[in-house]
């Protein structure tokens, strides 16, 4: 499994911070398990309009791709899907979110 460098973690953190500025109540998970050509995916559980989220983050993710070669995909799910992920996904894909601190969950943080 690929691990992220400290530099890549910094760029991921910038994208997550941008997502949290658009929707502070969102729950964000980062996974290195991708199905396309992305280096990693950021899964956002939100009840807000996803198109607004994409508009707010697309410039940043494109700049990171062009300047650093790190392809970050952003995927959206409703918050109702969270319980399904917790019940059905293999351990390590979607760890239980920490709803107490309003932060995000790094998937596979032990491997990063």
mmCIF file of N, CA and C in Angstrom:
data_model
loop_
_atom_site.group_PDB
_atom_site.id
_atom_site.type_symbol
_atom_site.label_atom_id
_atom_site.label_comp_id
_atom_site.label_asym_id
_atom_site.label_seq_id
_atom_site.Cartn_x
_atom_site.Cartn_y
_atom_site.Cartn_z
ATOM 1 N N UNK A 1 0.838 -1.178 0.000
ATOM 2 C CA UNK A 1 0.000 0.000 0.000
ATOM 3 C C UNK A 1 0.884 1.243 0.000
ATOM 4 N N UNK A 2 0.484 2.211 -0.745
ATOM 5 C CA UNK A 2 1.204 3.472 -0.828
ATOM 6 C C UNK A 2 1.048 4.243 0.481
ATOM 7 N N UNK A 3 2.092 4.924 0.882
ATOM 8 C CA UNK A 3 1.977 5.808 2.034
ATOM 9 C C UNK A 3 2.261 7.230 1.567
ATOM 10 N N UNK A 4 1.787 8.185 2.328
ATOM 11 C CA UNK A 4 1.940 9.585 1.958
ATOM 12 C C UNK A 4 3.173 10.182 2.612
ATOM 13 N N UNK A 5 3.845 11.026 1.866
ATOM 14 C CA UNK A 5 4.950 11.783 2.425
ATOM 15 C C UNK A 5 4.375 12.918 3.275
ATOM 16 N N UNK A 6 5.212 13.530 4.074
ATOM 17 C CA UNK A 6 4.758 14.670 4.871
ATOM 18 C C UNK A 6 4.274 15.805 3.974
ATOM 19 N N UNK A 7 4.923 15.983 2.839
ATOM 20 C CA UNK A 7 4.512 17.024 1.885
ATOM 21 C C UNK A 7 3.116 16.725 1.343
ATOM 22 N N UNK A 8 2.866 15.469 0.968
ATOM 23 C CA UNK A 8 1.548 15.089 0.459
ATOM 24 C C UNK A 8 0.491 15.239 1.553
ATOM 25 N N UNK A 9 0.825 14.861 2.786
ATOM 26 C CA UNK A 9 -0.116 15.032 3.895
ATOM 27 C C UNK A 9 -0.488 16.499 4.060
ATOM 28 N N UNK A 10 0.470 17.388 3.860
ATOM 29 C CA UNK A 10 0.214 18.830 3.960
ATOM 30 C C UNK A 10 -0.826 19.262 2.920
ATOM 31 N N UNK A 11 -0.687 18.773 1.688
ATOM 32 C CA UNK A 11 -1.635 19.145 0.636
ATOM 33 C C UNK A 11 -3.018 18.561 0.901
ATOM 34 N N UNK A 12 -3.054 17.339 1.390
ATOM 35 C CA UNK A 12 -4.341 16.734 1.749
ATOM 36 C C UNK A 12 -4.991 17.549 2.859
ATOM 37 N N UNK A 13 -4.204 17.961 3.832
ATOM 38 C CA UNK A 13 -4.735 18.775 4.923
ATOM 39 C C UNK A 13 -5.318 20.084 4.403
ATOM 40 N N UNK A 14 -4.682 20.693 3.402
ATOM 41 C CA UNK A 14 -5.216 21.924 2.809
ATOM 42 C C UNK A 14 -6.593 21.677 2.200
ATOM 43 N N UNK A 15 -6.749 20.565 1.488
ATOM 44 C CA UNK A 15 -8.040 20.254 0.868
ATOM 45 C C UNK A 15 -9.086 19.978 1.943
ATOM 46 N N UNK A 16 -8.716 19.222 2.958
ATOM 47 C CA UNK A 16 -9.658 18.924 4.044
ATOM 48 C C UNK A 16 -10.063 20.215 4.757
ATOM 49 N N UNK A 17 -9.114 21.109 4.999
ATOM 50 C CA UNK A 17 -9.439 22.395 5.625
ATOM 51 C C UNK A 17 -10.414 23.194 4.768
ATOM 52 N N UNK A 18 -10.226 23.148 3.458
ATOM 53 C CA UNK A 18 -11.134 23.859 2.551
ATOM 54 C C UNK A 18 -12.538 23.256 2.625
ATOM 55 N N UNK A 19 -12.612 21.923 2.639
ATOM 56 C CA UNK A 19 -13.911 21.242 2.755
ATOM 57 C C UNK A 19 -14.585 21.637 4.063
ATOM 58 N N UNK A 20 -13.815 21.632 5.151
ATOM 59 C CA UNK A 20 -14.390 21.964 6.455
ATOM 60 C C UNK A 20 -14.807 23.442 6.525
ATOM 61 N N UNK A 21 -14.169 24.311 5.747
ATOM 62 C CA UNK A 21 -14.587 25.714 5.723
ATOM 63 C C UNK A 21 -15.914 25.878 4.985
ATOM 64 N N UNK A 22 -16.153 25.020 3.994
ATOM 65 C CA UNK A 22 -17.420 25.059 3.255
ATOM 66 C C UNK A 22 -18.532 24.425 4.085
ATOM 67 N N UNK A 23 -18.235 23.289 4.730
ATOM 68 C CA UNK A 23 -19.223 22.581 5.549
ATOM 69 C C UNK A 23 -18.553 22.085 6.830
ATOM 70 N N UNK A 24 -18.583 22.901 7.882
ATOM 71 C CA UNK A 24 -17.927 22.510 9.127
ATOM 72 C C UNK A 24 -18.504 21.250 9.755
ATOM 73 N N UNK A 25 -19.741 20.900 9.430
ATOM 74 C CA UNK A 25 -20.377 19.721 10.011
ATOM 75 C C UNK A 25 -20.113 18.447 9.221
ATOM 76 N N UNK A 26 -19.406 18.550 8.126
ATOM 77 C CA UNK A 26 -19.129 17.362 7.310
ATOM 78 C C UNK A 26 -18.162 16.433 8.036
ATOM 79 N N UNK A 27 -18.246 15.172 7.682
ATOM 80 C CA UNK A 27 -17.308 14.169 8.186
ATOM 81 C C UNK A 27 -16.488 13.735 6.986
ATOM 82 N N UNK A 28 -15.173 13.862 7.109
ATOM 83 C CA UNK A 28 -14.274 13.663 5.983
ATOM 84 C C UNK A 28 -13.355 12.480 6.264
ATOM 85 N N UNK A 29 -13.272 11.570 5.303
ATOM 86 C CA UNK A 29 -12.382 10.424 5.417
ATOM 87 C C UNK A 29 -11.452 10.407 4.220
ATOM 88 N N UNK A 30 -10.211 10.076 4.452
ATOM 89 C CA UNK A 30 -9.206 9.994 3.402
ATOM 90 C C UNK A 30 -8.830 8.538 3.218
ATOM 91 N N UNK A 31 -8.880 8.070 1.980
ATOM 92 C CA UNK A 31 -8.526 6.686 1.712
ATOM 93 C C UNK A 31 -7.523 6.599 0.575
ATOM 94 N N UNK A 32 -6.572 5.704 0.726
ATOM 95 C CA UNK A 32 -5.590 5.458 -0.330
ATOM 96 C C UNK A 32 -6.072 4.363 -1.272
ATOM 97 N N UNK A 33 -7.220 3.780 -0.964
ATOM 98 C CA UNK A 33 -7.803 2.716 -1.771
ATOM 99 C C UNK A 33 -8.680 3.352 -2.849
ATOM 100 N N UNK A 34 -8.145 3.477 -4.062
ATOM 101 C CA UNK A 34 -8.873 4.147 -5.141
ATOM 102 C C UNK A 34 -9.200 3.170 -6.258
ATOM 103 N N UNK A 35 -10.158 3.539 -7.092
ATOM 104 C CA UNK A 35 -10.579 2.690 -8.201
ATOM 105 C C UNK A 35 -10.186 3.259 -9.555
ATOM 106 N N UNK A 36 -9.789 4.490 -9.592
ATOM 107 C CA UNK A 36 -9.418 5.144 -10.845
ATOM 108 C C UNK A 36 -7.942 5.493 -10.794
ATOM 109 N N UNK A 37 -7.571 6.606 -11.377
ATOM 110 C CA UNK A 37 -6.164 6.997 -11.416
ATOM 111 C C UNK A 37 -5.782 7.971 -10.301
ATOM 112 N N UNK A 38 -6.665 8.165 -9.315
ATOM 113 C CA UNK A 38 -6.340 9.058 -8.213
ATOM 114 C C UNK A 38 -5.264 8.433 -7.333
ATOM 115 N N UNK A 39 -4.494 9.291 -6.682
ATOM 116 C CA UNK A 39 -3.536 8.822 -5.690
ATOM 117 C C UNK A 39 -4.231 8.544 -4.367
ATOM 118 N N UNK A 40 -5.284 9.309 -4.100
ATOM 119 C CA UNK A 40 -6.093 9.100 -2.905
ATOM 120 C C UNK A 40 -7.451 9.726 -3.130
ATOM 121 N N UNK A 41 -8.419 9.296 -2.337
ATOM 122 C CA UNK A 41 -9.761 9.861 -2.398
ATOM 123 C C UNK A 41 -10.103 10.477 -1.055
ATOM 124 N N UNK A 42 -10.830 11.558 -1.108
ATOM 125 C CA UNK A 42 -11.384 12.172 0.085
ATOM 126 C C UNK A 42 -12.889 11.963 -0.001
ATOM 127 N N UNK A 43 -13.410 11.200 0.947
ATOM 128 C CA UNK A 43 -14.836 10.897 0.991
ATOM 129 C C UNK A 43 -15.487 11.858 1.975
ATOM 130 N N UNK A 44 -16.438 12.647 1.483
ATOM 131 C CA UNK A 44 -17.080 13.680 2.295
ATOM 132 C C UNK A 44 -18.519 13.267 2.557
ATOM 133 N N UNK A 45 -18.841 13.107 3.832
ATOM 134 C CA UNK A 45 -20.222 12.838 4.240
ATOM 135 C C UNK A 45 -20.837 14.178 4.614
ATOM 136 N N UNK A 46 -21.758 14.633 3.771
ATOM 137 C CA UNK A 46 -22.364 15.949 3.971
ATOM 138 C C UNK A 46 -23.814 15.922 3.529
ATOM 139 N N UNK A 47 -24.566 16.842 4.099
ATOM 140 C CA UNK A 47 -25.958 17.022 3.674
ATOM 141 C C UNK A 47 -26.113 18.292 2.849
ATOM 142 N N UNK A 48 -25.008 18.986 2.603
ATOM 143 C CA UNK A 48 -25.046 20.211 1.807
ATOM 144 C C UNK A 48 -24.888 19.893 0.318
ATOM 145 N N UNK A 49 -25.077 20.923 -0.502
ATOM 146 C CA UNK A 49 -24.978 20.787 -1.944
ATOM 147 C C UNK A 49 -23.543 20.435 -2.350
ATOM 148 N N UNK A 50 -23.367 19.283 -2.959
ATOM 149 C CA UNK A 50 -22.032 18.807 -3.315
ATOM 150 C C UNK A 50 -21.412 19.654 -4.420
ATOM 151 N N UNK A 51 -22.226 20.230 -5.281
ATOM 152 C CA UNK A 51 -21.681 21.045 -6.362
ATOM 153 C C UNK A 51 -20.991 22.295 -5.817
ATOM 154 N N UNK A 52 -21.531 22.850 -4.749
ATOM 155 C CA UNK A 52 -20.868 23.981 -4.117
ATOM 156 C C UNK A 52 -19.523 23.544 -3.535
ATOM 157 N N UNK A 53 -19.496 22.373 -2.950
ATOM 158 C CA UNK A 53 -18.243 21.836 -2.414
ATOM 159 C C UNK A 53 -17.216 21.642 -3.522
ATOM 160 N N UNK A 54 -17.644 21.072 -4.648
ATOM 161 C CA UNK A 54 -16.734 20.878 -5.782
ATOM 162 C C UNK A 54 -16.222 22.214 -6.321
ATOM 163 N N UNK A 55 -17.111 23.206 -6.423
ATOM 164 C CA UNK A 55 -16.691 24.530 -6.915
ATOM 165 C C UNK A 55 -15.649 25.148 -5.994
ATOM 166 N N UNK A 56 -15.834 24.969 -4.701
ATOM 167 C CA UNK A 56 -14.922 25.572 -3.731
ATOM 168 C C UNK A 56 -13.566 24.870 -3.660
ATOM 169 N N UNK A 57 -13.516 23.584 -4.012
ATOM 170 C CA UNK A 57 -12.270 22.816 -3.856
ATOM 171 C C UNK A 57 -11.563 22.513 -5.169
ATOM 172 N N UNK A 58 -12.232 22.660 -6.292
ATOM 173 C CA UNK A 58 -11.642 22.215 -7.564
ATOM 174 C C UNK A 58 -10.367 22.968 -7.925
ATOM 175 N N UNK A 59 -10.335 24.265 -7.719
ATOM 176 C CA UNK A 59 -9.127 25.041 -8.053
ATOM 177 C C UNK A 59 -7.934 24.537 -7.244
ATOM 178 N N UNK A 60 -8.151 24.273 -5.958
ATOM 179 C CA UNK A 60 -7.081 23.803 -5.092
ATOM 180 C C UNK A 60 -6.593 22.420 -5.513
ATOM 181 N N UNK A 61 -7.502 21.501 -5.782
ATOM 182 C CA UNK A 61 -7.077 20.151 -6.166
ATOM 183 C C UNK A 61 -6.393 20.141 -7.531
ATOM 184 N N UNK A 62 -6.837 20.992 -8.433
ATOM 185 C CA UNK A 62 -6.180 21.082 -9.744
ATOM 186 C C UNK A 62 -4.775 21.669 -9.601
ATOM 187 N N UNK A 63 -4.636 22.702 -8.784
ATOM 188 C CA UNK A 63 -3.308 23.275 -8.551
ATOM 189 C C UNK A 63 -2.356 22.249 -7.945
ATOM 190 N N UNK A 64 -2.845 21.459 -7.002
ATOM 191 C CA UNK A 64 -2.011 20.421 -6.385
ATOM 192 C C UNK A 64 -1.618 19.375 -7.424
ATOM 193 N N UNK A 65 -2.552 18.995 -8.288
ATOM 194 C CA UNK A 65 -2.247 18.017 -9.332
ATOM 195 C C UNK A 65 -1.188 18.558 -10.296
ATOM 196 N N UNK A 66 -1.356 19.777 -10.754
ATOM 197 C CA UNK A 66 -0.435 20.357 -11.729
ATOM 198 C C UNK A 66 0.939 20.619 -11.111
ATOM 199 N N UNK A 67 0.948 21.211 -9.925
ATOM 200 C CA UNK A 67 2.222 21.610 -9.306
ATOM 201 C C UNK A 67 2.966 20.458 -8.642
ATOM 202 N N UNK A 68 2.226 19.524 -8.054
ATOM 203 C CA UNK A 68 2.856 18.478 -7.235
ATOM 204 C C UNK A 68 2.674 17.070 -7.791
ATOM 205 N N UNK A 69 1.762 16.895 -8.752
ATOM 206 C CA UNK A 69 1.524 15.570 -9.319
ATOM 207 C C UNK A 69 0.712 14.662 -8.418
ATOM 208 N N UNK A 70 0.051 15.222 -7.407
ATOM 209 C CA UNK A 70 -0.773 14.443 -6.484
ATOM 210 C C UNK A 70 -2.227 14.577 -6.919
ATOM 211 N N UNK A 71 -2.823 13.462 -7.354
ATOM 212 C CA UNK A 71 -4.192 13.467 -7.864
ATOM 213 C C UNK A 71 -5.143 13.104 -6.724
ATOM 214 N N UNK A 72 -5.891 14.100 -6.251
ATOM 215 C CA UNK A 72 -6.824 13.932 -5.139
ATOM 216 C C UNK A 72 -8.237 13.927 -5.684
ATOM 217 N N UNK A 73 -8.946 12.827 -5.475
ATOM 218 C CA UNK A 73 -10.346 12.739 -5.870
ATOM 219 C C UNK A 73 -11.240 13.056 -4.685
ATOM 220 N N UNK A 74 -12.327 13.762 -4.936
ATOM 221 C CA UNK A 74 -13.293 14.069 -3.879
ATOM 222 C C UNK A 74 -14.604 13.385 -4.227
ATOM 223 N N UNK A 75 -15.082 12.570 -3.307
ATOM 224 C CA UNK A 75 -16.335 11.841 -3.477
ATOM 225 C C UNK A 75 -17.297 12.275 -2.388
ATOM 226 N N UNK A 76 -18.574 12.248 -2.692
ATOM 227 C CA UNK A 76 -19.569 12.694 -1.731
ATOM 228 C C UNK A 76 -20.550 11.576 -1.401
ATOM 229 N N UNK A 77 -20.937 11.538 -0.166
ATOM 230 C CA UNK A 77 -21.975 10.626 0.313
ATOM 231 C C UNK A 77 -22.835 11.383 1.304
ATOM 232 N N UNK A 78 -24.075 10.970 1.432
ATOM 233 C CA UNK A 78 -24.918 11.571 2.460
ATOM 234 C C UNK A 78 -24.494 11.017 3.813
ATOM 235 N N UNK A 79 -24.853 11.716 4.860
ATOM 236 C CA UNK A 79 -24.474 11.272 6.196
ATOM 237 C C UNK A 79 -25.165 9.963 6.573
ATOM 238 N N UNK A 80 -26.284 9.656 5.933
ATOM 239 C CA UNK A 80 -26.965 8.394 6.226
ATOM 240 C C UNK A 80 -26.122 7.186 5.830
ATOM 241 N N UNK A 81 -25.238 7.370 4.842
ATOM 242 C CA UNK A 81 -24.388 6.263 4.398
ATOM 243 C C UNK A 81 -23.302 5.922 5.414
ATOM 244 N N UNK A 82 -23.083 6.785 6.390
ATOM 245 C CA UNK A 82 -22.022 6.573 7.362
ATOM 246 C C UNK A 82 -22.203 5.273 8.140
ATOM 247 N N UNK A 83 -23.417 5.004 8.594
ATOM 248 C CA UNK A 83 -23.666 3.770 9.336
ATOM 249 C C UNK A 83 -23.455 2.548 8.449
ATOM 250 N N UNK A 84 -23.813 2.677 7.171
ATOM 251 C CA UNK A 84 -23.592 1.557 6.245
ATOM 252 C C UNK A 84 -22.102 1.280 6.107
ATOM 253 N N UNK A 85 -21.304 2.322 5.928
ATOM 254 C CA UNK A 85 -19.857 2.147 5.814
ATOM 255 C C UNK A 85 -19.284 1.506 7.065
ATOM 256 N N UNK A 86 -19.718 1.972 8.218
ATOM 257 C CA UNK A 86 -19.198 1.430 9.467
ATOM 258 C C UNK A 86 -19.520 -0.055 9.598
ATOM 259 N N UNK A 87 -20.714 -0.462 9.116
ATOM 260 C CA UNK A 87 -21.135 -1.854 9.253
ATOM 261 C C UNK A 87 -20.572 -2.763 8.165
ATOM 262 N N UNK A 88 -20.440 -2.265 6.937
ATOM 263 C CA UNK A 88 -20.144 -3.134 5.797
ATOM 264 C C UNK A 88 -18.707 -3.096 5.296
ATOM 265 N N UNK A 89 -18.003 -1.989 5.489
ATOM 266 C CA UNK A 89 -16.681 -1.857 4.895
ATOM 267 C C UNK A 89 -15.631 -2.578 5.725
ATOM 268 N N UNK A 90 -14.642 -3.124 5.046
ATOM 269 C CA UNK A 90 -13.573 -3.804 5.786
ATOM 270 C C UNK A 90 -12.854 -2.840 6.713
ATOM 271 N N UNK A 91 -12.313 -3.383 7.769
ATOM 272 C CA UNK A 91 -11.576 -2.556 8.720
ATOM 273 C C UNK A 91 -10.440 -1.834 7.992
ATOM 274 N N UNK A 92 -10.303 -0.572 8.261
ATOM 275 C CA UNK A 92 -9.258 0.218 7.627
ATOM 276 C C UNK A 92 -9.762 1.047 6.463
ATOM 277 N N UNK A 93 -10.890 0.674 5.853
ATOM 278 C CA UNK A 93 -11.406 1.484 4.749
ATOM 279 C C UNK A 93 -12.094 2.730 5.282
ATOM 280 N N UNK A 94 -12.940 2.546 6.259
ATOM 281 C CA UNK A 94 -13.661 3.684 6.819
ATOM 282 C C UNK A 94 -13.748 3.532 8.330
ATOM 283 N N UNK A 95 -12.751 3.992 9.056
ATOM 284 C CA UNK A 95 -12.803 3.872 10.509
ATOM 285 C C UNK A 95 -13.955 4.692 11.073
ATOM 286 N N UNK A 96 -14.406 4.318 12.232
ATOM 287 C CA UNK A 96 -15.510 5.045 12.853
ATOM 288 C C UNK A 96 -15.146 6.508 13.022
ATOM 289 N N UNK A 97 -16.027 7.398 12.614
ATOM 290 C CA UNK A 97 -15.707 8.823 12.712
ATOM 291 C C UNK A 97 -15.707 9.286 14.160
ATOM 292 N N UNK A 98 -14.872 10.247 14.448
ATOM 293 C CA UNK A 98 -14.841 10.871 15.753
ATOM 294 C C UNK A 98 -15.773 12.064 15.687
ATOM 295 N N UNK A 99 -16.999 11.872 16.122
ATOM 296 C CA UNK A 99 -17.998 12.930 16.016
ATOM 297 C C UNK A 99 -17.854 13.967 17.126
ATOM 298 N N UNK A 100 -17.005 13.719 18.107
ATOM 299 C CA UNK A 100 -16.914 14.619 19.249
ATOM 300 C C UNK A 100 -16.070 15.846 18.957
ATOM 301 N N UNK A 101 -15.039 15.719 18.138
ATOM 302 C CA UNK A 101 -14.159 16.868 17.950
ATOM 303 C C UNK A 101 -14.424 17.635 16.657
ATOM 304 N N UNK A 102 -15.364 17.174 15.834
ATOM 305 C CA UNK A 102 -15.695 17.884 14.605
ATOM 306 C C UNK A 102 -14.593 17.873 13.576
ATOM 307 N N UNK A 103 -13.602 17.049 13.759
ATOM 308 C CA UNK A 103 -12.484 16.981 12.826
ATOM 309 C C UNK A 103 -12.758 15.916 11.781
ATOM 310 N N UNK A 104 -11.731 15.477 11.109
ATOM 311 C CA UNK A 104 -11.877 14.462 10.081
ATOM 312 C C UNK A 104 -11.142 13.207 10.510
ATOM 313 N N UNK A 105 -11.386 12.149 9.811
ATOM 314 C CA UNK A 105 -10.771 10.860 10.108
ATOM 315 C C UNK A 105 -9.804 10.533 8.990
ATOM 316 N N UNK A 106 -8.560 10.252 9.322
ATOM 317 C CA UNK A 106 -7.591 9.775 8.334
ATOM 318 C C UNK A 106 -7.746 8.286 8.226
ATOM 319 N N UNK A 107 -8.009 7.788 7.041
ATOM 320 C CA UNK A 107 -8.059 6.357 6.846
ATOM 321 C C UNK A 107 -6.644 5.811 6.839
ATOM 322 N N UNK A 108 -6.430 4.713 7.512
ATOM 323 C CA UNK A 108 -5.137 4.066 7.496
ATOM 324 C C UNK A 108 -4.034 4.920 8.067
ATOM 325 N N UNK A 109 -4.361 5.723 9.074
ATOM 326 C CA UNK A 109 -3.368 6.639 9.612
ATOM 327 C C UNK A 109 -2.138 5.916 10.148
ATOM 328 N N UNK A 110 -2.285 4.660 10.520
ATOM 329 C CA UNK A 110 -1.125 3.897 10.983
ATOM 330 C C UNK A 110 -0.144 3.660 9.856
ATOM 331 N N UNK A 111 -0.624 3.684 8.599
ATOM 332 C CA UNK A 111 0.231 3.436 7.447
ATOM 333 C C UNK A 111 0.795 4.712 6.843
ATOM 334 N N UNK A 112 0.381 5.863 7.292
ATOM 335 C CA UNK A 112 0.807 7.122 6.685
ATOM 336 C C UNK A 112 2.114 7.593 7.274
#
